[in-house]
Tab-separated table of C-alpha atoms in Angstrom:
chain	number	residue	atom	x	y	z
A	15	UNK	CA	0.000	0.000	0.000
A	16	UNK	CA	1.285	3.706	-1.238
A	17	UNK	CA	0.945	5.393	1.820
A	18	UNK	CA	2.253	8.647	1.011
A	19	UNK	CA	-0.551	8.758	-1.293
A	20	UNK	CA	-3.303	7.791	0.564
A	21	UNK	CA	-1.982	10.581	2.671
A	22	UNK	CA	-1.850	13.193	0.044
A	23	UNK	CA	-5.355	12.113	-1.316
A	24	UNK	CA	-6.446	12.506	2.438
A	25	UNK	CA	-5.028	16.135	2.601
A	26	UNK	CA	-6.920	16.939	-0.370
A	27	UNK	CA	-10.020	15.717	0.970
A	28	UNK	CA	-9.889	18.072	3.267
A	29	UNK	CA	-8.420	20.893	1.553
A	30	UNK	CA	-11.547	19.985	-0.753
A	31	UNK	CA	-13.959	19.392	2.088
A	32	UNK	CA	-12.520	22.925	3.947
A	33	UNK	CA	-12.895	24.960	0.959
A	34	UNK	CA	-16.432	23.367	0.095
A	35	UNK	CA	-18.018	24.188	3.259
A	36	UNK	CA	-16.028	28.366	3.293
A	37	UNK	CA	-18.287	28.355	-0.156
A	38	UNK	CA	-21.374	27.219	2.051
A	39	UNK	CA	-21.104	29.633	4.645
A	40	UNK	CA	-20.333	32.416	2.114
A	41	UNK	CA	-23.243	31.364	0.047
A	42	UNK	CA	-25.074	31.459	3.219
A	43	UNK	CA	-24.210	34.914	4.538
A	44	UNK	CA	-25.013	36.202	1.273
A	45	UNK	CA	-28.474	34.279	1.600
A	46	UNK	CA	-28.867	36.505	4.791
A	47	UNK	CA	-27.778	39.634	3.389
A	48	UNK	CA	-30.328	38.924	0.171
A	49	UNK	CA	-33.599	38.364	2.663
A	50	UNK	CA	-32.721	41.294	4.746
A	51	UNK	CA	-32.520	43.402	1.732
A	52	UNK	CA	-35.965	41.523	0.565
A	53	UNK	CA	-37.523	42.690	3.656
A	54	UNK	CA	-36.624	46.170	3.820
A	55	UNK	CA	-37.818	46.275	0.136
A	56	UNK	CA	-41.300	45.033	0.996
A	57	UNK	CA	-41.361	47.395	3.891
A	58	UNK	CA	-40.594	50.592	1.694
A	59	UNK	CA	-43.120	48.994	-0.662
A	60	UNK	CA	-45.468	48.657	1.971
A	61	UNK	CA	-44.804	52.316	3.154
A	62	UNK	CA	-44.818	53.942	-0.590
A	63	UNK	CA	-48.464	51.857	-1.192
A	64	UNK	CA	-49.923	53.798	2.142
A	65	UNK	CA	-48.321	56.933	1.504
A	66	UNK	CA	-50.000	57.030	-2.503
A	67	UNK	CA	-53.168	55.948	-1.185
A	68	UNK	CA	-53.171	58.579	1.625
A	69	UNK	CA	-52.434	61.335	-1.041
A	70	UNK	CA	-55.351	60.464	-3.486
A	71	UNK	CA	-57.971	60.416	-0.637
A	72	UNK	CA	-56.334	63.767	0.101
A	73	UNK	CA	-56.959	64.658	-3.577
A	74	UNK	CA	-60.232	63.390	-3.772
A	75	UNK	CA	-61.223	65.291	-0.329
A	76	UNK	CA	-59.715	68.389	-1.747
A	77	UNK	CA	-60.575	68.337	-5.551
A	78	UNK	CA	-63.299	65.542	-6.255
A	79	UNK	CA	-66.030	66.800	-4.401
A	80	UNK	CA	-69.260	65.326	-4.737
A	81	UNK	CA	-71.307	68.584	-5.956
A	82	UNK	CA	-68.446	68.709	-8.824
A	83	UNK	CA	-70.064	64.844	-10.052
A	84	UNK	CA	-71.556	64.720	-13.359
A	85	UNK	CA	-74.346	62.613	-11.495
A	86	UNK	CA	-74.416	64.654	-8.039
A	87	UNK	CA	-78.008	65.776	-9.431
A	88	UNK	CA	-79.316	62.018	-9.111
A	89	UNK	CA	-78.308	62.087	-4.940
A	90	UNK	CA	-78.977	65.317	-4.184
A	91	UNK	CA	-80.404	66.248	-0.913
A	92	UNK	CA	-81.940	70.102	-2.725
A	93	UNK	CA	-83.195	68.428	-5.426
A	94	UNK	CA	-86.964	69.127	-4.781
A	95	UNK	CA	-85.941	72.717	-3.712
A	96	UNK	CA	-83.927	73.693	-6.899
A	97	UNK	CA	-86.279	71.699	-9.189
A	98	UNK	CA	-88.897	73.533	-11.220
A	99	UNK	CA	-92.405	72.728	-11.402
A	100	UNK	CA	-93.518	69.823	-14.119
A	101	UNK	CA	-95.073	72.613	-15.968
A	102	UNK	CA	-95.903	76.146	-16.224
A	103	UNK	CA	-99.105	76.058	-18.668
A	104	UNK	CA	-100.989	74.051	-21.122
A	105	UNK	CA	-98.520	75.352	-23.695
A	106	UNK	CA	-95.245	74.561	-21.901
A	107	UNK	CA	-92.567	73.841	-24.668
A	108	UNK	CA	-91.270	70.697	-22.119
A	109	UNK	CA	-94.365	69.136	-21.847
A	110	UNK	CA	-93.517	67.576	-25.531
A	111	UNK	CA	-95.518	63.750	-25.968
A	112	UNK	CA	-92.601	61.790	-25.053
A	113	UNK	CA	-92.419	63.572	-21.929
A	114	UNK	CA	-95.174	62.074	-20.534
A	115	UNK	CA	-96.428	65.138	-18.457
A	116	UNK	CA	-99.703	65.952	-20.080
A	117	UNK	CA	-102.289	63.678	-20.566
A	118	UNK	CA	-106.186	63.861	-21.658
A	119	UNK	CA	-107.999	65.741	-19.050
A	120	UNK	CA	-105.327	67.053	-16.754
A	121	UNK	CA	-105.399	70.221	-18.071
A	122	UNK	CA	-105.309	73.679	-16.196
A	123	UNK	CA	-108.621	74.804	-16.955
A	124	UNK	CA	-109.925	71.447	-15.571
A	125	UNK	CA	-112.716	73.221	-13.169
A	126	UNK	CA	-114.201	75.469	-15.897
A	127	UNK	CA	-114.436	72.740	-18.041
A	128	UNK	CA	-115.962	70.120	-15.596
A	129	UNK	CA	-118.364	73.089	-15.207
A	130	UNK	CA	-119.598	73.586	-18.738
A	131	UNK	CA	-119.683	69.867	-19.279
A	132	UNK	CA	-121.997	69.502	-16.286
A	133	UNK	CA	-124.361	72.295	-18.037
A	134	UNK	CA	-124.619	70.638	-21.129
A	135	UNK	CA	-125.562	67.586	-19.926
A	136	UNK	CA	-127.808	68.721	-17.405
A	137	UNK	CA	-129.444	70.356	-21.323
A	138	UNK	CA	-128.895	66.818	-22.662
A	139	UNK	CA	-130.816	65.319	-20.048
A	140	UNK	CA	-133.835	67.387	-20.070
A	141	UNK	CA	-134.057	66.954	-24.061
A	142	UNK	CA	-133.831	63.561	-23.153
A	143	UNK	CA	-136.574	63.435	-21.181
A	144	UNK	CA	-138.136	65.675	-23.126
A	145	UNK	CA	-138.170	63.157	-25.972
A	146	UNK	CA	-139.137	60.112	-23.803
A	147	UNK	CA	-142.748	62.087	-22.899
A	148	UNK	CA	-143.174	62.654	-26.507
A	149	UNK	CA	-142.226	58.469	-27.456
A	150	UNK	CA	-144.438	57.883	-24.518
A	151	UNK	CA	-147.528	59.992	-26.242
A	152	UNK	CA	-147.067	58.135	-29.458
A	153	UNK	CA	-146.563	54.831	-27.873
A	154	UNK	CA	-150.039	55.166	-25.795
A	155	UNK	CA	-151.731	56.274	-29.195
A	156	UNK	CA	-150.605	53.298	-31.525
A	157	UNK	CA	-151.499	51.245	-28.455
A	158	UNK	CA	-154.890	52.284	-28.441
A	159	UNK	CA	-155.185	52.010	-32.359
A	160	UNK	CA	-153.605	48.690	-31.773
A	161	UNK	CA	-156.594	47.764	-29.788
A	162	UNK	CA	-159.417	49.046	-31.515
A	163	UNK	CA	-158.042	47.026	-34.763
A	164	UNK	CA	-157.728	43.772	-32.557
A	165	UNK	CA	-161.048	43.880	-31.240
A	166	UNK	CA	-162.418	44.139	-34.528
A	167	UNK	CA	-160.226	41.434	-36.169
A	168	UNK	CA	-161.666	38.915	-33.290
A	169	UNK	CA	-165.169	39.650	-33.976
A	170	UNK	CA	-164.707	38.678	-37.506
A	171	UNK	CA	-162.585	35.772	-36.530
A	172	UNK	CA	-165.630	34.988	-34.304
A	173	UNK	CA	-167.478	35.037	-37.094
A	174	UNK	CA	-165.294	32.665	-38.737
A	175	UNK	CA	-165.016	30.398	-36.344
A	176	UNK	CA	-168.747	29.829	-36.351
A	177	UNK	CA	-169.253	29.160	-39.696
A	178	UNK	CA	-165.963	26.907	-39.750
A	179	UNK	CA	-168.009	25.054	-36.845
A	180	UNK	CA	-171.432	25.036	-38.703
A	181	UNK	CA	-169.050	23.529	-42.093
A	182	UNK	CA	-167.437	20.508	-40.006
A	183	UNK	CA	-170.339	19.589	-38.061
A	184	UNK	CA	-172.177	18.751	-41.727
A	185	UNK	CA	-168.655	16.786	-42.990
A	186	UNK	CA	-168.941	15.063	-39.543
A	187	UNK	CA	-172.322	13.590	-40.484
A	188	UNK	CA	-171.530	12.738	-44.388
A	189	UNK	CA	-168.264	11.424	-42.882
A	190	UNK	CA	-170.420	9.012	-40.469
A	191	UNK	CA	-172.825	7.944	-42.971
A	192	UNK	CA	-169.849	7.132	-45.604
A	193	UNK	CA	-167.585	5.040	-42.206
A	194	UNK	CA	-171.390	3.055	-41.825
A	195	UNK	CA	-171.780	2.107	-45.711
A	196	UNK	CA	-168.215	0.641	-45.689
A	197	UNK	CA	-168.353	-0.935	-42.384
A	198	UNK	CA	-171.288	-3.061	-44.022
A	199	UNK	CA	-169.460	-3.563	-47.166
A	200	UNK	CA	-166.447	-5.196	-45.186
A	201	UNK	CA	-168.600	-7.208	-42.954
A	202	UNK	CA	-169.938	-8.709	-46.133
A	203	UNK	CA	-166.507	-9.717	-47.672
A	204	UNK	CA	-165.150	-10.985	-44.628
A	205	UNK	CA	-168.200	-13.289	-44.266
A	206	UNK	CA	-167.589	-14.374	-48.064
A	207	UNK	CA	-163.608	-15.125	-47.077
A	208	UNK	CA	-164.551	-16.967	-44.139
A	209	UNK	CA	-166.375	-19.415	-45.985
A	210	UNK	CA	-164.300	-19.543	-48.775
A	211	UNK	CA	-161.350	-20.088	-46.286
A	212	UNK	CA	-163.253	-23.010	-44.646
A	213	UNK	CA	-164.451	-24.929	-47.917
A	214	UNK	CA	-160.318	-24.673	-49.249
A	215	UNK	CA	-159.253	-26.312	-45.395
A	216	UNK	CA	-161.978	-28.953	-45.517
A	217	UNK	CA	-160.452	-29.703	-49.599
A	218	UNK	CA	-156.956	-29.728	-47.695
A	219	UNK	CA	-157.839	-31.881	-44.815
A	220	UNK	CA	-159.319	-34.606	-47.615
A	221	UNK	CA	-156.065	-34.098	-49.524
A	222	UNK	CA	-153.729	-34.878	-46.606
A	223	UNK	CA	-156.069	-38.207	-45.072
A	224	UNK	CA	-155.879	-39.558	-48.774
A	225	UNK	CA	-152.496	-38.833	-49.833
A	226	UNK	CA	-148.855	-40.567	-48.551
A	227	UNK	CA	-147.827	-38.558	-45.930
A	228	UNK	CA	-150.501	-39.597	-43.401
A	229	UNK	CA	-150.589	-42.790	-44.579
A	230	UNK	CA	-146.499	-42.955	-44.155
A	231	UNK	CA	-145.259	-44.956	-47.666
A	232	UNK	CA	-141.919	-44.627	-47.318
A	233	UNK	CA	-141.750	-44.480	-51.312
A	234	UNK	CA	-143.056	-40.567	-50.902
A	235	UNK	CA	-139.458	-40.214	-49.055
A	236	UNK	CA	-137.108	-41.177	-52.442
A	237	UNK	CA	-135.162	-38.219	-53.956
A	238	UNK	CA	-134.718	-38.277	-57.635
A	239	UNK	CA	-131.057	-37.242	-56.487
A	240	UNK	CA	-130.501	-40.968	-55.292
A	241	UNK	CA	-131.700	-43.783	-53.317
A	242	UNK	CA	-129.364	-42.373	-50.317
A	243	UNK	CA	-130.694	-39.559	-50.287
A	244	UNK	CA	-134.154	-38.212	-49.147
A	245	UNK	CA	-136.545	-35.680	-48.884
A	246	UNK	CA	-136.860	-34.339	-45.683
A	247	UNK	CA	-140.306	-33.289	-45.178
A	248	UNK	CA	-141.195	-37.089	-46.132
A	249	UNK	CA	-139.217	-38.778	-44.460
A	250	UNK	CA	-140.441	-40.983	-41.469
A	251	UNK	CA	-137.753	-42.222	-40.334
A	252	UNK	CA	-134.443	-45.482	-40.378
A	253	UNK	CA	-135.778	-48.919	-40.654
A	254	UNK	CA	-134.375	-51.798	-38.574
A	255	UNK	CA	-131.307	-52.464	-40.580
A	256	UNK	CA	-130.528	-48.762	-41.371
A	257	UNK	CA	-130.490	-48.532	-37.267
A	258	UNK	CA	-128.628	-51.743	-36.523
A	259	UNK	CA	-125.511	-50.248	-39.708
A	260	UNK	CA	-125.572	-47.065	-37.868
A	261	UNK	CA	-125.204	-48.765	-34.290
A	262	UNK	CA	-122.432	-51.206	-35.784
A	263	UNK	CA	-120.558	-47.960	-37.209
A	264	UNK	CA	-120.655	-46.486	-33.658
A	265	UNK	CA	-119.282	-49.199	-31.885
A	266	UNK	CA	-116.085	-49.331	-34.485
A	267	UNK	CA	-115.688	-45.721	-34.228
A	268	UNK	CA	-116.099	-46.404	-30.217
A	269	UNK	CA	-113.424	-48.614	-30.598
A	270	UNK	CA	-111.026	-46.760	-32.749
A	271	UNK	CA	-110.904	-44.171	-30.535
A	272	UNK	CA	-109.943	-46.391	-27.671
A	273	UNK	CA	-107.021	-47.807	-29.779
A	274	UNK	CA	-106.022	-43.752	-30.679
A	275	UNK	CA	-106.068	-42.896	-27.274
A	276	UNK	CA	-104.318	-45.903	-26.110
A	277	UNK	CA	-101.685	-44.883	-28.384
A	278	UNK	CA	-101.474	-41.685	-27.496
A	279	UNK	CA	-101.511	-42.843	-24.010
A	280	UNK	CA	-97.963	-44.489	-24.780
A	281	UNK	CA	-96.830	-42.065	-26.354
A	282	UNK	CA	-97.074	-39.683	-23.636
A	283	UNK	CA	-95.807	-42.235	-21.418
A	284	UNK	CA	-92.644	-42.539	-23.628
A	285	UNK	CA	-92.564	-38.966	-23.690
A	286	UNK	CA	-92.121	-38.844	-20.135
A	287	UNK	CA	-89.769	-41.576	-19.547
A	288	UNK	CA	-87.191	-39.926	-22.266
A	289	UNK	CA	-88.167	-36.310	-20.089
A	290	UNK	CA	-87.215	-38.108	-16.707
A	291	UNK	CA	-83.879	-39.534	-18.338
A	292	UNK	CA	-82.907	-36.384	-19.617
A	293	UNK	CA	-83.470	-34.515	-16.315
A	294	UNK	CA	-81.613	-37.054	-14.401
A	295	UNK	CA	-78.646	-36.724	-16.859
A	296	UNK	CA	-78.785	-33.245	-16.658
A	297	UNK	CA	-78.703	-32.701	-13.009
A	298	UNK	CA	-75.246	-35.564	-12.738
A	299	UNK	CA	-73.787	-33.310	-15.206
A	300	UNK	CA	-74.539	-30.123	-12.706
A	301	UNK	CA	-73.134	-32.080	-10.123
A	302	UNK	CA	-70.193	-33.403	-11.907
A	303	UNK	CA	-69.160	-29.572	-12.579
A	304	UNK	CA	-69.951	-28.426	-9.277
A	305	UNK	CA	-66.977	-31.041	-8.126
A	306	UNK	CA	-64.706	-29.597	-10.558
A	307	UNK	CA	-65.396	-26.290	-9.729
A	308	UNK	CA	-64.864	-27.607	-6.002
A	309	UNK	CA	-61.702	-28.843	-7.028
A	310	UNK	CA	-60.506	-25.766	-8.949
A	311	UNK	CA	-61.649	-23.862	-5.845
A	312	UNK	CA	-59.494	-25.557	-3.682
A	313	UNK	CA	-56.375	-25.597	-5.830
A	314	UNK	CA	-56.961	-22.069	-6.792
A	315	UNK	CA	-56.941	-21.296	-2.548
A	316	UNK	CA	-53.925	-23.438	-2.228
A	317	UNK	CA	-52.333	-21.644	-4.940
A	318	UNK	CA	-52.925	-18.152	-3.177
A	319	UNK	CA	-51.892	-19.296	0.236
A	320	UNK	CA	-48.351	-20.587	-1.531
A	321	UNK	CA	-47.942	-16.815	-2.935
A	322	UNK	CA	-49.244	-15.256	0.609
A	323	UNK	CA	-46.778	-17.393	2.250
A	324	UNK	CA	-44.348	-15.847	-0.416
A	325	UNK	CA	-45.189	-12.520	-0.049
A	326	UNK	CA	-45.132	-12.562	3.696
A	327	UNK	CA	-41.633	-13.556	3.876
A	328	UNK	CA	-40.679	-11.129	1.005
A	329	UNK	CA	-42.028	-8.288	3.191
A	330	UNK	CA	-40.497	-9.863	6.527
A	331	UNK	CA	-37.082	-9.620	4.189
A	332	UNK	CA	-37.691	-6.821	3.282
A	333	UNK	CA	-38.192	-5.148	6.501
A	334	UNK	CA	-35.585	-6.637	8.495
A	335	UNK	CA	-32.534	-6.833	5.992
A	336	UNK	CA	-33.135	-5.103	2.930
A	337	UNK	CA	-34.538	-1.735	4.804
A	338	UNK	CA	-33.235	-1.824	7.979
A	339	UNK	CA	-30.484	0.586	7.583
A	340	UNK	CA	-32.348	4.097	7.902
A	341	UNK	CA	-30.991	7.487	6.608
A	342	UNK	CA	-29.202	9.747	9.127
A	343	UNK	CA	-30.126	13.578	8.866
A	344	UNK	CA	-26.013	13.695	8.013
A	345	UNK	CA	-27.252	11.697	4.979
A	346	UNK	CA	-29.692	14.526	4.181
A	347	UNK	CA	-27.329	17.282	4.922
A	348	UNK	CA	-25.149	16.185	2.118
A	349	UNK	CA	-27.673	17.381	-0.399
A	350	UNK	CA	-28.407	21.220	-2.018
A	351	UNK	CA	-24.595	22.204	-0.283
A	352	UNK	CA	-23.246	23.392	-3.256
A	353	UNK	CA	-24.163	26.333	-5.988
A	354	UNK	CA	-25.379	23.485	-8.419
């Protein structure tokens, strides 16, 4: 080992290390000096700020008065003592129509007018009145000639009515003595009908007791159609064989049906069975993958408890060799020490 070089290198540590930390503390006096000068700035700021604002309230005081406003008329406290009345006369030049300060009726001469318009139509209302006698003269006058006309128009409709009475009391009695001739005529011709009606039932009733529907010869019954066919306001009714066919029919009809629904019966029953089977496979299928899902469940939690176990003793590493060395604050004071 070189020690006279380890020594040197030593020396110039320090040297290094010496002159280093006379940079800090000049860098650090002059950090002082700086914020002291800082301060005293902001002060003189500070002082300036109060001193401008102090000499424009002065100025406003002084030379900004409020009377000297452009808008000091709007908060005037002698406003209603220097104002001037809205207006003078009905011919004021400032009452103009935009102005809004003369309307209909609020003119000056508003008592001598309300006076003359009273007058005239205290006039109007006595020519008024006036006029109502006079409608009420000619009204009473027509009424009268009203009545006088109406009375006579009721004695000639009086006079109508009497000889209208006299005229329908003479049609009333033609009128009965025509109703009586016809009631006699239609007595007569329903007497004639009735016998007629009796002598063509009695012809009928002969008719029917002759003929082949009372006396029931199935022959009467043939269609012209075909033999299996019939006419139905003939007919009397199956024979013994024709019943004993249709009864045979029945009973192999009866018994087709039976064999149908005995089929179907099977059927069902097949149905069923191949439902049953189905079900039952489908519920050991359910329950074979509800086992493997166990099973991946349970290797799955193994799984996690291996990397838990892992992870746990990672962290325990971690925080007993890795990081158990902590920073000193000389660690931290090595930092932001130079002008870099």
């Amino acid at each position: 080992v070189d020690k006279d070089a380890l020594d040197t290198q030593i020396k110039e540590k320090k040297i290094q290390e010496a002159t280093e930390k006379a940079q800090n503390e000049k860098l650090a006096s002059e950090m002082k000096q700086n914020d002291k000068i800082m301060c005293m700035l902001e002060e003189r700021q500070k002082n300036d700020i109060r001193n401008m604002n102090k000499a424009i309230s002065e100025f406003r005081k002084n030379f900004q008065k409020p009377e000297t406003r452009r808008e000091f008329d709007l908060s005037d406290p002698l406003a209603l003592k220097k104002d001037t009345p809205a207006r003078l006369s009905d011919s004021d030049p400032r009452c103009t129509v935009s102005g809004l300060q003369k309307f209909m009726g609020e003119d000056l001469n508003y008592a001598q007018r309300m006076k003359f318009q009273k007058e005239q139509l205290r006039e109007w209302s006595l020519q008024q009145q006036r006029d109502w006698k006079n409608v009420l003269a000619d009204k009473k006058f027509s009424d009268d000639l009203y009545d006088k006309n109406r009375i006579e128009l009721d004695q000639k409709a009086m006079e109508l009515q009497r000889a209208e009475e006299e005229t329908r009391r003479a049609v009333c009695a033609a009128t009965k003595d025509f109703n009586r001739t016809q009631a006699d005529e239609l007595a007569e011709r329903k007497k004639l009908e009735k016998y007629k009606t009796m002598k063509d039932d009695m012809a009928e009733i002969s008719s029917l007791l002759q003929g082949d529907l009372l006396s029931e010869n199935p022959e009467q019954a043939s269609s012209s159609f075909g033999r299996h066919r019939v006419i139905t306001d003939r007919w009397k009714g199956m024979n013994r064989d024709q019943l004993m066919a249709i009864r045979y029919t029945q009973q192999q009809q009866i018994l087709e049906k039976m064999r149908l629904k005995e089929e179907e019966r099977q059927r069902n029953a097949e149905w069923d069975r191949q439902r049953i089977q189905a079900a039952r496979a489908q519920l050991l299928l359910e329950r074979h993958q509800q086992r493997q899902n166990q099973e991946c469940r349970r290797a799955l939690d193994s799984v996690n408890a291996v990397l838990s176990q892992e992870q746990k003793s990672k962290n325990m590493y971690l925080k007993e060799e890795a990081y158990s060395n902590f920073p000193t604050a000389q660690y931290y004071a090595q930092f932001n020490t130079t002008s870099r």
